Amino acid sequence: MASVQQLSAIKDAKVLMVGAGGIGCELLKTLALSGFQDIHIIDMDTIEVSNLNRQFLFRQSHVGQSKAKVARDAVLRFRPKINIKSYHANVKDSNFNVDFFKQFSVVLNGLDNLDARRHVNRLCLAADVPLVESGTTGFLGQVTVHIKGKTECYECQPKPAPKTYPVCTITSTPSKFVHCIVWAKDLLFAKLFGDKNQDNDLNVRSNDTATSSEHSEDIFEPRKDEDIQQYANRIYDHVFGHNIQTALSNEETWKNRNKPRPIYVKDVLSDEPIQQNGNVDKLLANDNLSSLSAMAYLGLKNPQDIWSLKENSRVFFAALKLFFSKRQKEIGNLTFDKDDPLAVEFVTAAANIRAASFNIPLHSLFEAKGIAGNIVHAVATTNAIIAGLIVIEAIKVLQNDAKNCRMTYCLQHPSRKMLLMPVEPFEPNKSCYVCSETPLLLEVNTNRAKLRDLVEKVVTSKLGMSLPLIAHGSGLLYEVGDDLGKDEVANYEANLEKVLSELPYAITGGTIITVEDLQQELVCNINIKHREEFDEEKEPDGMVLHGWTPAPAAENNKEATDNNGASTSSTSKPASADVMEADDELSIVEPGVETLPAGGKKRKLSDVPNSEAPIDEKRAKKIPEKNDGDDVIVMLDDGNDDDITAS
Amino acid sequence: MNGEELTEQETALYDRQIRVWGVDAQRRLSKSHVFVSGLKGTVIEFCKNIVLAGVGSLTLNDDNPVTEEALAANFLIPFDENMGGGGSLAELCCDSLKDFNPMVHVSVEKGDLSSFDVDFFEKFDVVVISCCSLAAKKSVNEKCRKLSKRVAFYTVDCRDSCGEIFVDLQKYAYAKKKADETVECQLQYPSFEEAIAIPWRSLPKRVSKLYFAMRVVERFEEVERRKPGETSIEDLPNVLKLRNELCLAHSLNESQIPDALLERLVASTKEFPPVSAVLGGILGQEVIKAISGKGDPLKNFFFFDAVDGKGLIEDISTS
């Protein structure tokens, strides 16, 4: 039982939970059992089958329904008298503004992506509401406490590197299976089924760029007198045969690399009739769209099996034909979705055929899906532990007991006998552009870069602003919002295309611009420094932002994972990535899916790159020595006066 | 484990956790049988975790009626059935747990824990007991050890903001991943009786004070013939007296078992839900490790105290 002080702090608290997923379900349950009376919960997601192994408030019959609402209803069954308000909405929606946040005593995050975490962090800072942040991946997890002015904010330390790959690695010189996945998903799938007008690097690095890319436009467009099978054959031969052949002619590329081998339909499926329209027709007879599956059609059952080149080729054809015959209407608008079985089959098959070409080991559909979908490893136990720790910290926060707040790491292998390791929170980082007012410095060629470049490469992607406003002195240069007049919108649109030095309020070397997000109430000043030249390879943005710490590439993660890894399975670790990275690089993950890559320049990480939890092993080990064997008696002396967690 | 595949339904449901522990472990889990006795908050948390993970079966034992206290940390029993219906705690929890995962067979075993004989435990791979006397702990542990097959034995207790887990895996071999190779490891566990019989002065320095404090309270309840958790602040003087006697016998400085800690354990014996969640999670993970044979199992005590926030492993054994 909790002490009297604790109970009254709990009873009076109004709590905002962001996220009703893995951690959220556990957290809502533990809050309700602990005596919390007034809980608001936001989650934009609906329930999926793969949630049910850990999100225990949900049942099969709830699939497709709002997580926040179903979680609320489930908890009210055993605690009907408490107030739970659910919002099936995105926490970035404009109604969840600073005033909305101000009504809460504490905010508890159970989120799965960096973008939303940053957003909530800023709103908490602006509203001056303490934030308890959390994350898990596999057996690893962590809880951190962020109180404005007292502890570091969520963004005081550099955040993990979204893993991205140079374009040429993807288009020409893949050496790992993940490169093949990125190619199959972001290039081939997008080219065939997505927006045709989008830039796509599918052919760019072939020998003669100009003719080849022109040529490719024709290639991917079905011809008039061509049936699906003929089209599919042509695509197959083009991307796995012709393109590789072309690439081989560039001797320079293969000096220090193994040469790939071109693969043509006739080499792989020579013994079966190419024309299979009859079978396709049968297949198309009675399937409903959501259960369309090339595997089912081909009699392949186990997603853990690794298919041969031949089987992959069959899956490739079957999936492609199914898309073009049964899902014709979606073509042109499809984006890869890990929960779309046909899309996963197609990407698996295409990635494997490419892998075969480049002599890279093939992978099962299960593994390919994990990589392509950037799927986070997740178990119920870690979420339950983390939720318990969140409540323990939340109660301290509610009692204004900041000095006893701890960051806690949940480890897979004990460190100095500890599986749960509390660490004193760090002080705010004085040069954090989010919680301190330190200006940033931007080096840019003000005669070449357009305002659009500034918005896309800095304001949106690096600073994570969703409703930005850019001003030079009192002159407005750019603004986003629903309440703008037509003229204003047109004016700002026009500004986007202007180079910085030619804007109405010219941005040149020495200019200080103000960038503001009206919803997050975050204001940053950026000092502009003109620079003529940029290194295309090292500075692909054509501009360099200082003061904002770039996420380092997650190179150390493999090693770290082995030290305290989440995975005991043989599944390859999905490399993580995020759209926040540079435009010129291909990323393997779409925004908003379960991903939070771990990383930090000074922090060596102990979790897998796509974790929900950035875990910082170095910091965990850096605990003051006096903490080791810190005696219970010491803690109890404090505890007697102020019985913070007694029950 | 060869040849048998998980069903499509299992693959879809367990997708995220198969990515953590692999298909093999999932298959082993689905064939394992778990017994729990003493359905307070911590064990309820454990049951939820293990049912979600997809064990083969879970058998619940707790004939106690549903009381307000029992409901305090229970999220399985819907409100309108509070204390109504007359069902036992195990029966009511069983209904809800079934609902969590239709692929797990959840059932109730009536009867007093001490009445189950050695053969009874043969049906199980894992036995977890909670809220029971020192004598019951020793006796159930011994029964498990008499069987030719290995039955993993666990006790878990939560008092105030503190919790303790004890593990006996007897002789246990497991695979451990080191860099790129898998190493075979072996551990030898003492029984509960053997572990607590180890003279305190021969234990390593800096053993968690909770270990000693829990032994004092456990001993007190036994001497006074109390039910587990049946203590109050009035008992503190006698508990302190017993502490002094035990410290004297073991040549341990009394300061190693602080008054304030004992006071907390004796005065408020109710579970604190966040601590139950933490302990139930750790216990769930340990049971999954033991069944799957993957990962370092903890040997052999685990302590958590929300006041300092540490979750500590202590090896209380002679080997």
Coordinates of C-alpha atoms in Angstrom, one line a residue, chain A residues 241-446:
Chain A
G241 CA 19.3 -9.3 -66.3
H242 CA 19.8 -6.3 -68.4
N243 CA 20.6 -3.8 -65.6
I244 CA 23.2 -6.1 -64.1
Q245 CA 24.7 -6.7 -67.5
T246 CA 24.9 -3.0 -68.1
A247 CA 26.5 -2.5 -64.7
L248 CA 29.1 -5.1 -65.4
S249 CA 30.4 -3.1 -68.3
N250 CA 31.6 -0.6 -65.9
E251 CA 34.9 -2.3 -65.1
E252 CA 36.0 0.2 -62.6
T253 CA 33.2 -0.7 -60.2
W254 CA 34.2 -4.4 -60.0
K255 CA 37.9 -4.0 -59.5
N256 CA 37.7 -4.8 -55.8
R257 CA 34.3 -6.4 -55.7
N258 CA 32.8 -9.7 -56.7
K259 CA 31.0 -9.3 -60.0
P260 CA 27.3 -10.0 -59.9
R261 CA 25.7 -12.3 -62.4
P262 CA 22.7 -11.3 -64.6
I263 CA 19.7 -13.5 -64.1
Y264 CA 17.1 -13.9 -66.9
V265 CA 13.8 -15.6 -66.8
K266 CA 14.9 -18.3 -69.2
D267 CA 17.8 -19.3 -67.0
V268 CA 15.7 -19.8 -64.0
L269 CA 12.3 -21.1 -65.2
S270 CA 13.4 -22.6 -68.5
D271 CA 11.7 -25.9 -67.7
E272 CA 8.3 -24.5 -67.2
P273 CA 6.0 -22.8 -69.6
I274 CA 6.3 -19.1 -69.5
Q275 CA 2.7 -18.6 -70.3
Q276 CA 0.7 -19.3 -67.2
N277 CA -2.3 -17.3 -67.7
G278 CA -4.6 -20.2 -67.3
N279 CA -3.4 -20.7 -63.7
V280 CA -3.6 -17.1 -62.9
D281 CA -7.2 -17.1 -64.0
K282 CA -8.0 -19.9 -61.6
L283 CA -6.3 -18.1 -58.8
L284 CA -8.2 -15.0 -59.5
A285 CA -11.5 -16.7 -59.4
N286 CA -12.6 -16.5 -55.8
D287 CA -10.0 -14.8 -53.7
N288 CA -10.9 -11.8 -51.6
L289 CA -8.4 -9.0 -51.9
S290 CA -7.0 -8.9 -48.4
S291 CA -6.0 -12.5 -48.5
L292 CA -4.4 -12.5 -51.9
S293 CA -1.2 -14.4 -51.5
A294 CA 1.4 -15.7 -54.0
M295 CA 2.5 -18.2 -51.4
A296 CA -0.9 -19.7 -51.1
Y297 CA -1.1 -19.9 -54.8
L298 CA 2.2 -21.7 -55.1
G299 CA 1.7 -23.9 -52.1
L300 CA 4.5 -22.4 -50.1
K301 CA 3.5 -22.6 -46.4
N302 CA 6.3 -21.9 -44.0
P303 CA 7.3 -18.3 -43.8
Q304 CA 10.5 -19.4 -42.0
D305 CA 11.7 -21.4 -45.1
I306 CA 14.3 -19.9 -47.4
W307 CA 13.1 -20.3 -50.9
S308 CA 15.3 -21.2 -53.8
L309 CA 16.0 -18.8 -56.7
K310 CA 13.4 -20.6 -58.7
E311 CA 10.8 -20.4 -55.9
N312 CA 11.6 -16.7 -55.4
S313 CA 11.1 -16.1 -59.1
R314 CA 7.8 -17.9 -59.0
V315 CA 6.7 -15.8 -56.1
F316 CA 7.9 -12.7 -58.0
F317 CA 5.7 -13.5 -61.0
A318 CA 2.7 -14.6 -59.0
A319 CA 2.7 -11.5 -56.8
L320 CA 3.3 -9.2 -59.7
K321 CA 0.4 -10.8 -61.6
L322 CA -1.9 -10.6 -58.6
F323 CA -1.2 -6.9 -58.2
F324 CA -1.8 -6.1 -61.8
S325 CA -4.9 -8.3 -62.2
K326 CA -6.6 -8.1 -58.8
R327 CA -5.4 -4.8 -57.3
Q328 CA -5.2 -2.8 -60.5
K329 CA -7.0 0.1 -58.9
E330 CA -4.4 0.6 -56.2
I331 CA -1.5 0.6 -58.7
G332 CA 0.1 4.1 -58.8
N333 CA -0.8 4.7 -55.2
L334 CA 0.7 1.8 -53.3
T335 CA 3.3 2.3 -50.7
F336 CA 5.0 -0.7 -49.0
D337 CA 3.1 -1.8 -45.9
K338 CA 4.5 -4.6 -43.8
D339 CA 0.9 -5.7 -43.1
D340 CA 0.2 -6.2 -46.8
P341 CA 1.1 -9.9 -47.4
L342 CA 1.3 -9.6 -51.1
A343 CA 3.6 -6.6 -50.9
V344 CA 5.8 -8.5 -48.4
E345 CA 5.9 -11.5 -50.7
F346 CA 6.9 -9.4 -53.7
V347 CA 9.6 -7.5 -51.8
T348 CA 11.0 -10.8 -50.3
A349 CA 11.1 -12.4 -53.7
A350 CA 12.7 -9.5 -55.5
A351 CA 15.2 -8.9 -52.8
N352 CA 16.2 -12.6 -52.9
I353 CA 16.6 -12.7 -56.6
R354 CA 18.8 -9.6 -56.4
A355 CA 20.7 -11.2 -53.5
A356 CA 21.3 -14.3 -55.7
S357 CA 22.6 -12.1 -58.4
F358 CA 25.1 -10.5 -56.0
N359 CA 26.0 -13.7 -54.2
I360 CA 24.4 -12.6 -51.0
P361 CA 22.8 -15.3 -48.8
L362 CA 19.0 -15.5 -49.3
H363 CA 16.5 -15.0 -46.5
S364 CA 13.1 -16.3 -45.5
L365 CA 9.9 -14.2 -45.8
F366 CA 9.8 -14.0 -42.0
E367 CA 13.2 -12.4 -41.9
A368 CA 12.7 -10.2 -45.0
K369 CA 9.5 -8.9 -43.5
G370 CA 11.3 -8.0 -40.3
I371 CA 13.9 -6.1 -42.2
A372 CA 11.6 -4.4 -44.7
G373 CA 9.0 -3.5 -42.1
N374 CA 11.6 -2.5 -39.5
I375 CA 9.7 -4.6 -37.0
V376 CA 10.6 -4.1 -33.4
H377 CA 11.2 -7.1 -31.3
A378 CA 8.7 -7.0 -28.5
V379 CA 7.7 -9.1 -25.6
A380 CA 5.1 -8.5 -22.8
T381 CA 7.4 -9.0 -19.9
T382 CA 9.7 -6.1 -20.7
N383 CA 6.8 -3.8 -21.3
A384 CA 5.3 -4.8 -17.9
I385 CA 8.5 -4.1 -16.1
I386 CA 9.0 -0.7 -17.8
A387 CA 5.4 0.3 -17.1
G388 CA 5.9 -0.5 -13.4
L389 CA 9.0 1.6 -13.4
I390 CA 7.2 4.5 -15.1
V391 CA 4.5 4.5 -12.4
I392 CA 7.2 4.5 -9.7
E393 CA 8.9 7.5 -11.3
A394 CA 5.6 9.3 -12.0
I395 CA 4.6 9.1 -8.3
K396 CA 7.9 10.7 -7.3
V397 CA 7.3 13.4 -9.9
L398 CA 3.9 14.0 -8.5
Q399 CA 5.3 14.4 -5.0
N400 CA 7.7 17.0 -6.3
D401 CA 10.5 14.6 -5.3
A402 CA 12.7 15.3 -8.3
K403 CA 15.9 14.6 -6.4
N404 CA 14.9 11.0 -6.0
C405 CA 13.9 10.5 -9.6
R406 CA 16.0 8.0 -11.5
M407 CA 16.6 6.9 -15.1
T408 CA 16.3 3.1 -15.0
Y409 CA 17.7 0.7 -17.5
C410 CA 16.3 -2.8 -17.8
L411 CA 19.1 -5.0 -19.0
Q412 CA 19.3 -8.5 -20.5
H413 CA 22.6 -9.4 -18.8
P414 CA 23.3 -8.2 -15.3
S415 CA 25.7 -5.4 -14.8
R416 CA 27.3 -5.3 -11.4
K417 CA 24.6 -7.8 -10.2
M418 CA 21.8 -5.5 -11.5
L419 CA 19.1 -6.3 -14.0
L420 CA 17.3 -3.1 -13.2
M421 CA 19.8 -0.3 -12.9
P422 CA 18.8 3.1 -11.6
V423 CA 20.9 6.1 -12.6
E424 CA 20.7 9.7 -11.5
P425 CA 19.2 11.9 -14.1
F426 CA 21.6 14.2 -16.0
E427 CA 21.5 18.0 -15.9
P428 CA 20.1 19.9 -18.8
N429 CA 22.5 20.3 -21.7
K430 CA 23.3 24.0 -21.8
S431 CA 23.7 23.9 -25.5
C432 CA 20.5 22.0 -26.3
Y433 CA 18.7 24.0 -28.9
V434 CA 15.4 22.6 -27.7
C435 CA 15.4 23.3 -23.9
S436 CA 18.0 26.1 -23.8
E437 CA 18.0 29.1 -26.2
T438 CA 21.3 28.4 -27.8
P439 CA 21.3 29.6 -31.4
L440 CA 22.2 27.2 -34.2
L441 CA 24.7 28.0 -37.0
L442 CA 24.0 27.1 -40.6
E443 CA 26.6 27.1 -43.2
V444 CA 25.0 27.5 -46.6
N445 CA 25.5 28.9 -50.0
T446 CA 23.0 31.7 -49.8

